[in-house]
């Protein structure tokens, strides 16, 4: 595939059609936001090469017919790793503790992606945190790079600076990560709880066999020409500005990427869910879902179940569990006792359609950014129960902005009680003290659901890429 050559005297950037390569990390929580941005860019006539592994590409949602000629999927086979199950190509295919082996296999794509970039010569490549080695390859080939982060600016800023103008990160102990960093110049609570740091400490520190996640992020910041964030200046202006100072390079928000509605009203599963939701009163249903990858422990499932029962509220719970002997179980008789008032769904559920329904009053979520965007697109308040990675930092950030109430937990081990679940849900959905969360959801709905505003963000982003490209060619 050849890139389009641009003549320096072209009249304006809208006439300049780019060829952009995208290389997300092997997690659907990363691939889907990359694909959403790819569709918005292709919708403006630019070409996309979307690079991943064969099985992951085959599992992505189908493209709209009008974009199929502009988005090309590039399949790079994932090298075998003896520590991974056969056919494992995404984080959803493996337990969390096997994540380092998937990163090692991913790092082995160094050579095939070099070959692809050499032959296709895209105008830009957007890459994720994991391929920290990619900027050097691209630089040698004369291809500019943008680190496209699906993570918000606030948790990115927490990770640490690369600019010599900013005091260096000297955190060493787990406790050092439980307070906002010294380089944050404004009041903030964005930090990890102690139990979160202890769970993530290996990813922060790494070892002789594994490159730490923190190192990957820092090298991505250092090596890229541009930092692109799935965020908006209306939502977190102070953090986006700080990020620019911390890394001494341009930071561009690319918008909130609200999800594209799906037209499958005739789907049999949705019809039965809708029938149940239609029978519930407005703003009363607790929707419970923890994304595609978080696996609850037996203790967590029991306490959530007891909390839903104690709350007395109608609920729809999307419960993903491991199969076989490791499968977690609901408390005995739970489903029978709550028949009619609650639904436990053990398969995929149409989250967008559920959140859009008037009966939903609160979303109990892991505070993953994609889920929060979906909730706020429909003005739903949140109760937050972060599980891993950036979710704890997100939860503090969202708590500051009053878009979600974080469920109280034990500081050392992260445990929580059914009573805390029930109280948190009732507070946000019914009580006077929860009105601030309900009002904030309604207030942000126009921002998160604004497709014209999203379109402007993409236009500004493409304008920057085209201008930068033109300067290089003059």
Tab-separated table of C-alpha atoms in Angstrom:
chain	number	residue	atom	x	y	z
A	1	UNK	CA	0.000	0.000	0.000
A	2	UNK	CA	1.448	3.383	-0.988
A	3	UNK	CA	0.930	6.593	0.924
A	4	UNK	CA	-0.464	9.637	-0.845
A	5	UNK	CA	2.149	12.257	-1.678
A	6	UNK	CA	1.190	15.785	-0.683
A	7	UNK	CA	2.389	18.812	-2.618
A	8	UNK	CA	3.478	21.726	-0.381
A	9	UNK	CA	1.286	24.187	-2.269
A	10	UNK	CA	-1.940	22.319	-1.500
A	11	UNK	CA	-4.578	24.953	-0.651
A	12	UNK	CA	-5.806	23.585	2.666
A	13	UNK	CA	-5.480	20.616	4.998
A	14	UNK	CA	-8.982	19.311	4.261
A	15	UNK	CA	-7.748	18.384	0.759
A	16	UNK	CA	-4.814	16.444	2.169
A	17	UNK	CA	-5.864	12.811	2.627
A	18	UNK	CA	-3.578	11.050	5.093
A	19	UNK	CA	-2.587	7.435	5.474
A	20	UNK	CA	-2.525	6.684	9.219
A	21	UNK	CA	-1.378	3.407	10.785
A	22	UNK	CA	-2.751	2.343	14.192
A	23	UNK	CA	-1.157	-0.168	16.545
A	24	UNK	CA	-3.176	-0.745	19.759
A	25	UNK	CA	-2.301	-2.998	22.698
A	26	UNK	CA	-3.850	-6.500	22.639
A	27	UNK	CA	-6.844	-5.709	24.856
A	28	UNK	CA	-10.342	-5.045	23.556
A	29	UNK	CA	-10.586	-2.105	25.962
A	30	UNK	CA	-7.781	-0.581	23.852
A	31	UNK	CA	-8.630	-1.932	20.393
A	32	UNK	CA	-12.248	-0.706	20.440
A	33	UNK	CA	-11.406	2.982	21.218
A	34	UNK	CA	-8.685	2.799	18.541
A	35	UNK	CA	-11.260	1.444	16.096
A	36	UNK	CA	-13.800	4.146	17.070
A	37	UNK	CA	-11.225	6.834	16.278
A	38	UNK	CA	-10.280	5.006	13.057
A	39	UNK	CA	-13.919	5.110	11.915
A	40	UNK	CA	-14.215	8.843	12.635
A	41	UNK	CA	-10.990	9.551	10.720
A	42	UNK	CA	-11.975	7.299	7.785
A	43	UNK	CA	-15.367	9.037	7.715
A	44	UNK	CA	-13.466	12.147	6.603
A	45	UNK	CA	-11.835	10.314	3.689
A	46	UNK	CA	-8.469	9.369	5.207
A	47	UNK	CA	-6.970	5.879	4.945
A	48	UNK	CA	-6.315	3.731	8.008
A	49	UNK	CA	-4.095	0.664	8.402
A	50	UNK	CA	-5.328	-0.998	11.603
A	51	UNK	CA	-2.618	-3.388	12.830
A	52	UNK	CA	-3.255	-6.288	15.205
A	53	UNK	CA	-3.167	-10.077	15.336
A	54	UNK	CA	-5.426	-12.298	13.183
A	55	UNK	CA	-7.767	-13.585	15.897
A	56	UNK	CA	-8.236	-10.148	17.436
A	57	UNK	CA	-9.092	-8.576	14.085
A	58	UNK	CA	-11.580	-11.364	13.383
A	59	UNK	CA	-13.323	-10.586	16.710
A	60	UNK	CA	-13.713	-6.838	16.124
A	61	UNK	CA	-17.193	-5.506	15.279
A	62	UNK	CA	-17.907	-5.253	11.543
A	63	UNK	CA	-17.158	-1.983	9.783
A	64	UNK	CA	-19.924	0.190	8.331
A	65	UNK	CA	-20.042	-0.574	4.572
A	66	UNK	CA	-19.141	3.018	3.627
A	67	UNK	CA	-15.806	2.746	5.502
A	68	UNK	CA	-14.704	-0.730	4.418
A	69	UNK	CA	-12.533	0.565	1.555
A	70	UNK	CA	-10.787	3.131	3.784
A	71	UNK	CA	-9.898	0.927	6.776
A	72	UNK	CA	-7.514	-1.933	6.008
A	73	UNK	CA	-6.918	-4.540	8.701
A	74	UNK	CA	-3.284	-5.663	8.818
A	75	UNK	CA	-2.891	-9.083	10.456
A	76	UNK	CA	0.473	-9.780	12.084
A	77	UNK	CA	0.596	-13.353	13.492
A	78	UNK	CA	1.522	-13.377	17.191
A	79	UNK	CA	4.698	-15.412	17.817
A	80	UNK	CA	4.174	-18.498	19.969
A	81	UNK	CA	4.997	-18.235	23.668
A	82	UNK	CA	5.196	-21.445	25.673
A	83	UNK	CA	3.653	-19.714	28.722
A	84	UNK	CA	0.465	-18.690	26.884
A	85	UNK	CA	-2.523	-20.942	26.086
A	86	UNK	CA	-2.890	-21.881	22.433
A	87	UNK	CA	-4.777	-19.218	20.485
A	88	UNK	CA	-4.384	-16.568	23.216
A	89	UNK	CA	-4.013	-13.203	21.476
A	90	UNK	CA	-5.765	-10.773	23.851
A	91	UNK	CA	-5.840	-10.059	27.575
A	92	UNK	CA	-9.391	-11.463	27.680
A	93	UNK	CA	-7.967	-14.870	26.659
A	94	UNK	CA	-5.704	-15.207	29.715
A	95	UNK	CA	-5.690	-14.791	33.521
A	96	UNK	CA	-4.303	-11.449	34.705
A	97	UNK	CA	-1.058	-13.009	35.999
A	98	UNK	CA	-0.172	-14.174	32.458
A	99	UNK	CA	-0.243	-10.599	31.138
A	100	UNK	CA	3.596	-10.261	31.128
A	101	UNK	CA	3.872	-13.247	28.744
A	102	UNK	CA	1.435	-11.594	26.330
A	103	UNK	CA	3.588	-8.438	26.400
A	104	UNK	CA	6.694	-10.520	25.630
A	105	UNK	CA	4.893	-12.085	22.635
A	106	UNK	CA	3.724	-8.603	21.558
A	107	UNK	CA	7.307	-7.304	21.728
A	108	UNK	CA	8.209	-10.048	19.212
A	109	UNK	CA	6.138	-8.150	16.602
A	110	UNK	CA	9.072	-5.715	16.368
A	111	UNK	CA	10.316	-7.209	13.079
A	112	UNK	CA	7.025	-7.698	11.183
A	113	UNK	CA	5.817	-4.181	12.010
A	114	UNK	CA	9.154	-2.779	10.833
A	115	UNK	CA	8.628	-4.593	7.535
A	116	UNK	CA	5.066	-3.279	7.232
A	117	UNK	CA	6.071	0.338	7.947
A	118	UNK	CA	9.003	0.104	5.538
A	119	UNK	CA	6.788	-1.093	2.688
A	120	UNK	CA	3.678	1.027	3.357
A	121	UNK	CA	5.285	4.295	4.596
A	122	UNK	CA	2.195	5.778	6.350
A	123	UNK	CA	2.101	9.522	7.014
A	124	UNK	CA	1.684	8.906	10.768
A	125	UNK	CA	1.506	5.980	13.160
A	126	UNK	CA	-0.662	6.072	16.311
A	127	UNK	CA	0.656	3.619	18.889
A	128	UNK	CA	-0.295	2.427	22.369
A	129	UNK	CA	1.698	2.299	25.628
A	130	UNK	CA	2.976	-1.269	25.163
A	131	UNK	CA	5.252	-0.993	22.048
A	132	UNK	CA	7.727	1.371	23.724
A	133	UNK	CA	10.231	0.325	21.020
A	134	UNK	CA	8.107	1.609	18.114
A	135	UNK	CA	9.118	5.328	18.053
A	136	UNK	CA	12.741	4.427	17.298
A	137	UNK	CA	11.692	2.228	14.338
A	138	UNK	CA	9.412	4.959	12.993
A	139	UNK	CA	12.030	7.664	13.469
A	140	UNK	CA	14.564	5.649	11.459
A	141	UNK	CA	11.989	5.410	8.655
A	142	UNK	CA	11.066	9.112	8.830
A	143	UNK	CA	7.506	8.410	10.035
A	144	UNK	CA	6.106	10.744	12.757
A	145	UNK	CA	4.506	9.086	15.781
A	146	UNK	CA	1.587	9.896	18.077
A	147	UNK	CA	1.165	8.086	21.382
A	148	UNK	CA	-2.616	7.653	21.471
A	149	UNK	CA	-3.688	7.037	25.057
A	150	UNK	CA	-7.122	5.605	25.764
A	151	UNK	CA	-6.361	6.535	29.402
A	152	UNK	CA	-7.429	9.958	30.706
A	153	UNK	CA	-4.953	12.810	31.272
A	154	UNK	CA	-5.259	12.672	35.102
A	155	UNK	CA	-4.036	9.053	35.516
A	156	UNK	CA	-1.404	9.679	32.794
A	157	UNK	CA	-0.074	12.657	34.757
A	158	UNK	CA	0.099	10.512	37.907
A	159	UNK	CA	2.564	8.146	36.177
A	160	UNK	CA	5.430	10.637	36.038
A	161	UNK	CA	7.197	13.336	33.973
A	162	UNK	CA	9.868	13.046	31.268
A	163	UNK	CA	10.721	16.744	30.885
A	164	UNK	CA	13.910	17.920	32.673
A	165	UNK	CA	11.954	21.081	33.556
A	166	UNK	CA	9.772	19.079	35.997
A	167	UNK	CA	11.025	17.523	39.289
A	168	UNK	CA	11.836	13.828	38.629
A	169	UNK	CA	9.783	10.932	39.991
A	170	UNK	CA	11.554	9.705	43.141
A	171	UNK	CA	8.795	7.417	44.442
A	172	UNK	CA	10.215	4.120	45.710
A	173	UNK	CA	7.866	2.566	48.273
A	174	UNK	CA	4.240	1.483	47.752
A	175	UNK	CA	3.141	4.166	50.227
A	176	UNK	CA	4.671	6.864	47.993
A	177	UNK	CA	1.948	6.169	45.415
A	178	UNK	CA	-0.923	6.726	47.877
A	179	UNK	CA	-0.661	10.549	47.726
A	180	UNK	CA	-0.914	12.926	44.743
A	181	UNK	CA	2.516	13.464	43.117
A	182	UNK	CA	4.605	16.559	43.890
A	183	UNK	CA	4.421	17.757	40.261
A	184	UNK	CA	0.638	18.287	40.471
A	185	UNK	CA	0.366	22.050	41.215
A	186	UNK	CA	-3.356	22.152	42.068
A	187	UNK	CA	-5.496	20.432	44.763
A	188	UNK	CA	-6.144	16.809	43.754
A	189	UNK	CA	-6.932	13.389	45.240
A	190	UNK	CA	-5.790	11.339	42.228
A	191	UNK	CA	-3.617	8.587	43.710
A	192	UNK	CA	-3.803	4.864	44.391
A	193	UNK	CA	-5.175	3.266	47.536
A	194	UNK	CA	-2.598	1.080	49.296
A	195	UNK	CA	-4.310	-2.167	48.249
A	196	UNK	CA	-4.286	-0.990	44.616
A	197	UNK	CA	-0.548	-0.247	44.700
A	198	UNK	CA	0.224	-3.613	46.298
A	199	UNK	CA	-1.759	-5.411	43.559
A	200	UNK	CA	0.011	-3.419	40.815
A	201	UNK	CA	3.502	-3.113	42.286
A	202	UNK	CA	5.092	-5.686	39.967
A	203	UNK	CA	3.747	-3.758	36.981
A	204	UNK	CA	5.248	-0.553	38.373
A	205	UNK	CA	8.644	-2.051	39.287
A	206	UNK	CA	9.124	-4.846	36.703
A	207	UNK	CA	12.032	-7.293	36.926
A	208	UNK	CA	14.921	-8.608	34.831
A	209	UNK	CA	12.528	-10.653	32.649
A	210	UNK	CA	9.662	-8.174	32.290
A	211	UNK	CA	9.679	-4.555	31.146
A	212	UNK	CA	7.399	-2.735	33.591
A	213	UNK	CA	4.177	-1.099	32.411
A	214	UNK	CA	5.451	2.172	33.903
A	215	UNK	CA	8.655	1.968	31.831
A	216	UNK	CA	6.613	1.335	28.680
A	217	UNK	CA	4.508	4.440	29.321
A	218	UNK	CA	7.548	6.618	30.059
A	219	UNK	CA	9.359	5.492	26.893
A	220	UNK	CA	6.188	6.077	24.849
A	221	UNK	CA	6.066	9.657	26.204
A	222	UNK	CA	9.773	10.216	25.510
A	223	UNK	CA	9.790	8.761	22.013
A	224	UNK	CA	6.624	10.153	20.436
A	225	UNK	CA	6.228	13.384	18.481
A	226	UNK	CA	2.714	14.013	19.808
A	227	UNK	CA	0.595	12.844	22.769
A	228	UNK	CA	-3.052	12.200	21.898
A	229	UNK	CA	-5.559	11.627	24.705
A	230	UNK	CA	-9.122	10.313	24.646
A	231	UNK	CA	-10.416	13.290	26.595
A	232	UNK	CA	-11.691	16.845	26.225
A	233	UNK	CA	-10.731	20.312	27.440
A	234	UNK	CA	-14.250	20.701	28.853
A	235	UNK	CA	-13.803	17.659	31.125
A	236	UNK	CA	-10.223	17.923	32.457
A	237	UNK	CA	-8.476	21.104	31.200
A	238	UNK	CA	-6.049	21.368	34.120
A	239	UNK	CA	-4.747	17.819	33.645
A	240	UNK	CA	-4.295	18.170	29.882
A	241	UNK	CA	-2.303	21.381	30.432
A	242	UNK	CA	-0.186	19.684	33.119
A	243	UNK	CA	0.571	16.754	30.799
A	244	UNK	CA	2.004	19.162	28.216
A	245	UNK	CA	4.286	20.726	30.845
A	246	UNK	CA	5.359	17.318	32.196
A	247	UNK	CA	6.541	16.024	28.813
A	248	UNK	CA	7.500	19.228	26.993
A	249	UNK	CA	5.584	18.296	23.848
A	250	UNK	CA	2.157	18.925	22.319
A	251	UNK	CA	-0.854	17.190	23.883
A	252	UNK	CA	-4.041	16.962	21.821
A	253	UNK	CA	-7.374	15.760	23.215
A	254	UNK	CA	-9.208	13.776	20.543
A	255	UNK	CA	-12.633	13.934	22.197
A	256	UNK	CA	-14.597	11.529	24.393
A	257	UNK	CA	-15.441	9.087	21.570
A	258	UNK	CA	-19.052	8.417	22.570
A	259	UNK	CA	-20.089	4.990	21.276
A	260	UNK	CA	-21.930	4.579	18.002
A	261	UNK	CA	-25.519	3.337	18.578
A	262	UNK	CA	-26.298	-0.126	17.220
A	263	UNK	CA	-29.472	-0.757	15.231
A	264	UNK	CA	-30.456	-4.231	16.366
A	265	UNK	CA	-33.839	-3.622	17.960
A	266	UNK	CA	-35.042	-6.909	16.524
A	267	UNK	CA	-32.420	-8.858	18.462
A	268	UNK	CA	-34.271	-11.519	20.494
A	269	UNK	CA	-32.051	-11.058	23.547
A	270	UNK	CA	-32.574	-7.284	23.597
A	271	UNK	CA	-36.347	-7.674	23.252
A	272	UNK	CA	-36.524	-9.819	26.399
A	273	UNK	CA	-34.253	-7.420	28.334
A	274	UNK	CA	-36.300	-4.435	27.167
A	275	UNK	CA	-39.546	-6.134	28.250
A	276	UNK	CA	-38.119	-6.506	31.768
A	277	UNK	CA	-36.773	-2.919	31.862
A	278	UNK	CA	-40.116	-1.564	30.592
A	279	UNK	CA	-41.830	-3.067	33.662
A	280	UNK	CA	-39.566	-1.156	36.090
A	281	UNK	CA	-40.154	2.385	37.350
A	282	UNK	CA	-38.148	5.254	35.909
A	283	UNK	CA	-34.628	5.800	37.380
A	284	UNK	CA	-34.839	2.848	39.791
A	285	UNK	CA	-32.792	0.037	38.191
A	286	UNK	CA	-29.230	-0.705	39.283
A	287	UNK	CA	-27.206	-1.775	36.248
A	288	UNK	CA	-24.119	-3.783	37.289
A	289	UNK	CA	-21.254	-4.591	34.892
A	290	UNK	CA	-17.468	-4.705	35.225
A	291	UNK	CA	-16.291	-4.760	31.621
A	292	UNK	CA	-15.037	-7.602	29.486
A	293	UNK	CA	-11.974	-8.513	31.535
A	294	UNK	CA	-12.484	-7.971	35.267
A	295	UNK	CA	-13.127	-11.277	37.016
A	296	UNK	CA	-14.708	-10.945	40.470
A	297	UNK	CA	-13.499	-13.158	43.303
A	298	UNK	CA	-15.904	-15.427	45.182
A	299	UNK	CA	-15.948	-13.004	48.141
A	300	UNK	CA	-16.665	-9.996	45.898
A	301	UNK	CA	-19.550	-11.786	44.135
A	302	UNK	CA	-21.130	-12.710	47.476
A	303	UNK	CA	-20.901	-9.161	48.887
A	304	UNK	CA	-22.266	-7.569	45.688
A	305	UNK	CA	-25.135	-10.081	45.655
A	306	UNK	CA	-25.947	-9.446	49.328
A	307	UNK	CA	-25.745	-5.686	48.714
A	308	UNK	CA	-28.121	-5.819	45.754
A	309	UNK	CA	-30.530	-7.881	47.827
A	310	UNK	CA	-30.326	-5.549	50.844
A	311	UNK	CA	-30.812	-2.446	48.692
A	312	UNK	CA	-34.348	-3.507	47.765
A	313	UNK	CA	-33.786	-1.969	44.319
A	314	UNK	CA	-34.442	-3.712	40.990
A	315	UNK	CA	-31.160	-4.747	39.341
A	316	UNK	CA	-29.704	-6.071	36.085
A	317	UNK	CA	-26.316	-7.732	36.716
A	318	UNK	CA	-24.018	-8.774	33.864
A	319	UNK	CA	-21.915	-11.394	35.674
A	320	UNK	CA	-18.846	-12.706	33.872
A	321	UNK	CA	-17.111	-15.555	35.680
A	322	UNK	CA	-14.461	-18.162	34.968
A	323	UNK	CA	-15.611	-21.521	33.699
A	324	UNK	CA	-15.141	-24.953	35.287
A	325	UNK	CA	-13.936	-25.632	38.813
A	326	UNK	CA	-12.782	-22.010	39.323
A	327	UNK	CA	-16.258	-20.622	38.619
A	328	UNK	CA	-17.602	-18.355	41.348
A	329	UNK	CA	-21.068	-19.021	42.745
A	330	UNK	CA	-23.887	-16.747	43.855
A	331	UNK	CA	-25.202	-17.138	47.413
A	332	UNK	CA	-27.543	-20.109	47.678
A	333	UNK	CA	-31.113	-19.217	46.689
A	334	UNK	CA	-30.134	-15.692	45.579
A	335	UNK	CA	-31.740	-15.871	42.132
A	336	UNK	CA	-34.901	-17.535	43.436
A	337	UNK	CA	-35.333	-14.951	46.225
A	338	UNK	CA	-34.911	-12.074	43.759
A	339	UNK	CA	-36.883	-13.486	40.848
A	340	UNK	CA	-38.747	-10.692	39.069
A	341	UNK	CA	-36.887	-7.947	40.956
A	342	UNK	CA	-33.447	-8.791	39.595
A	343	UNK	CA	-31.823	-10.353	36.546
A	344	UNK	CA	-28.426	-12.080	36.431
A	345	UNK	CA	-27.120	-12.200	32.850
A	346	UNK	CA	-24.148	-14.545	32.332
A	347	UNK	CA	-23.558	-13.701	28.667
A	348	UNK	CA	-22.796	-10.547	26.698
A	349	UNK	CA	-25.464	-7.857	27.127
A	350	UNK	CA	-26.211	-4.752	24.982
A	351	UNK	CA	-24.803	-2.252	27.486
A	352	UNK	CA	-25.521	0.870	25.412
A	353	UNK	CA	-29.179	-0.011	25.006
A	354	UNK	CA	-29.542	-0.845	28.704
A	355	UNK	CA	-27.915	2.432	29.810
A	356	UNK	CA	-30.145	4.348	27.387
A	357	UNK	CA	-33.304	2.935	28.991
A	358	UNK	CA	-35.251	5.346	31.256
A	359	UNK	CA	-35.597	2.775	34.043
A	360	UNK	CA	-31.830	2.773	34.795
A	361	UNK	CA	-31.007	4.963	37.789
A	362	UNK	CA	-27.391	4.061	38.611
A	363	UNK	CA	-24.490	2.120	37.096
A	364	UNK	CA	-22.294	0.040	39.434
A	365	UNK	CA	-19.038	-0.029	37.447
A	366	UNK	CA	-15.284	-0.699	37.691
A	367	UNK	CA	-14.711	2.937	36.568
A	368	UNK	CA	-13.091	1.987	33.269
A	369	UNK	CA	-13.135	5.089	31.055
A	370	UNK	CA	-15.100	3.504	28.185
A	371	UNK	CA	-17.873	2.404	30.557
A	372	UNK	CA	-18.009	5.837	32.184
A	373	UNK	CA	-18.246	7.547	28.771
A	374	UNK	CA	-21.167	5.252	27.909
A	375	UNK	CA	-22.908	5.997	31.230
A	376	UNK	CA	-22.496	9.778	30.969
A	377	UNK	CA	-23.621	9.776	27.321
A	378	UNK	CA	-27.030	8.921	28.823
A	379	UNK	CA	-26.613	11.011	31.997
A	380	UNK	CA	-26.386	8.005	34.383
A	381	UNK	CA	-24.747	8.538	37.799
A	382	UNK	CA	-22.219	5.930	38.952
A	383	UNK	CA	-21.190	3.911	41.982
A	384	UNK	CA	-17.535	3.021	41.453
A	385	UNK	CA	-15.789	-0.223	42.408
A	386	UNK	CA	-12.359	-0.090	40.697
A	387	UNK	CA	-10.654	-3.423	40.000
A	388	UNK	CA	-7.222	-2.844	38.418
A	389	UNK	CA	-4.815	-0.720	36.343
A	390	UNK	CA	-5.922	2.923	35.951
A	391	UNK	CA	-9.395	2.306	37.407
A	392	UNK	CA	-8.505	3.398	40.946
A	393	UNK	CA	-6.997	6.657	39.652
A	394	UNK	CA	-10.092	7.156	37.497
A	395	UNK	CA	-12.345	6.612	40.521
A	396	UNK	CA	-10.603	9.399	42.498
A	397	UNK	CA	-10.771	11.668	39.432
A	398	UNK	CA	-14.489	10.974	38.914
A	399	UNK	CA	-15.121	11.390	42.648
A	400	UNK	CA	-13.576	14.879	42.515
A	401	UNK	CA	-15.873	15.769	39.623
A	402	UNK	CA	-18.924	14.241	41.374
A	403	UNK	CA	-19.757	11.959	38.452
A	404	UNK	CA	-19.420	8.893	40.648
A	405	UNK	CA	-19.424	7.824	44.294
A	406	UNK	CA	-16.678	5.387	45.243
A	407	UNK	CA	-17.822	2.404	47.283
A	408	UNK	CA	-16.038	2.355	50.707
A	409	UNK	CA	-13.411	-0.402	51.051
A	410	UNK	CA	-10.699	-1.614	53.421
A	411	UNK	CA	-7.532	0.389	52.705
A	412	UNK	CA	-5.141	-2.566	52.993
A	413	UNK	CA	-6.925	-5.463	51.268
A	414	UNK	CA	-9.661	-3.756	49.228
A	415	UNK	CA	-12.468	-5.813	50.784
A	416	UNK	CA	-15.974	-4.360	51.060
A	417	UNK	CA	-19.289	-5.361	52.592
A	418	UNK	CA	-22.744	-6.012	51.211
A	419	UNK	CA	-24.002	-3.307	53.555
A	420	UNK	CA	-21.655	-0.765	51.914
A	421	UNK	CA	-22.924	-1.837	48.468
A	422	UNK	CA	-26.576	-1.388	49.519
A	423	UNK	CA	-25.959	1.960	51.236
A	424	UNK	CA	-23.954	3.359	48.290
A	425	UNK	CA	-26.589	2.373	45.735
A	426	UNK	CA	-29.502	3.744	47.788
A	427	UNK	CA	-27.627	6.974	48.471
A	428	UNK	CA	-26.890	7.711	44.793
A	429	UNK	CA	-30.275	6.607	43.472
A	430	UNK	CA	-32.678	7.868	46.187
A	431	UNK	CA	-31.222	10.075	48.920
A	432	UNK	CA	-30.754	13.832	49.122
A	433	UNK	CA	-26.959	13.507	49.568
A	434	UNK	CA	-26.833	11.598	46.266
A	435	UNK	CA	-28.549	14.405	44.362
A	436	UNK	CA	-25.145	15.927	43.462
A	437	UNK	CA	-24.256	12.742	41.494
A	438	UNK	CA	-27.658	12.559	39.807
A	439	UNK	CA	-27.460	16.239	38.829
A	440	UNK	CA	-23.889	15.944	37.566
A	441	UNK	CA	-24.878	13.037	35.305
A	442	UNK	CA	-27.648	15.154	33.761
A	443	UNK	CA	-25.322	18.159	33.471
A	444	UNK	CA	-22.644	16.191	31.578
A	445	UNK	CA	-25.029	14.332	29.259
A	446	UNK	CA	-24.977	17.106	26.593
A	447	UNK	CA	-21.146	17.155	26.631
A	448	UNK	CA	-20.640	13.386	26.428
A	449	UNK	CA	-23.321	12.816	23.823
A	450	UNK	CA	-22.377	15.768	21.598
A	451	UNK	CA	-21.362	14.281	18.235
A	452	UNK	CA	-20.809	17.694	16.614
A	453	UNK	CA	-18.290	18.577	19.307
A	454	UNK	CA	-16.628	15.167	18.858
A	455	UNK	CA	-16.406	15.873	15.134
A	456	UNK	CA	-14.623	19.180	15.821
A	457	UNK	CA	-12.039	17.418	17.987
A	458	UNK	CA	-11.271	14.981	15.172
A	459	UNK	CA	-11.061	17.871	12.654
A	460	UNK	CA	-8.548	19.717	14.871
A	461	UNK	CA	-6.511	16.548	15.327
A	462	UNK	CA	-6.388	15.826	11.585
A	463	UNK	CA	-5.559	19.460	10.878
A	464	UNK	CA	-2.542	19.146	13.195
A	465	UNK	CA	-1.381	15.907	11.506
A	466	UNK	CA	-1.769	17.383	8.011
A	467	UNK	CA	0.019	20.651	8.919
A	468	UNK	CA	2.900	18.748	10.508
A	469	UNK	CA	3.120	16.490	7.452
A	470	UNK	CA	3.152	19.453	5.067
A	471	UNK	CA	5.983	21.150	6.988
A	472	UNK	CA	8.044	17.993	6.696
A	473	UNK	CA	7.559	17.928	2.914
A	474	UNK	CA	8.447	21.585	2.272
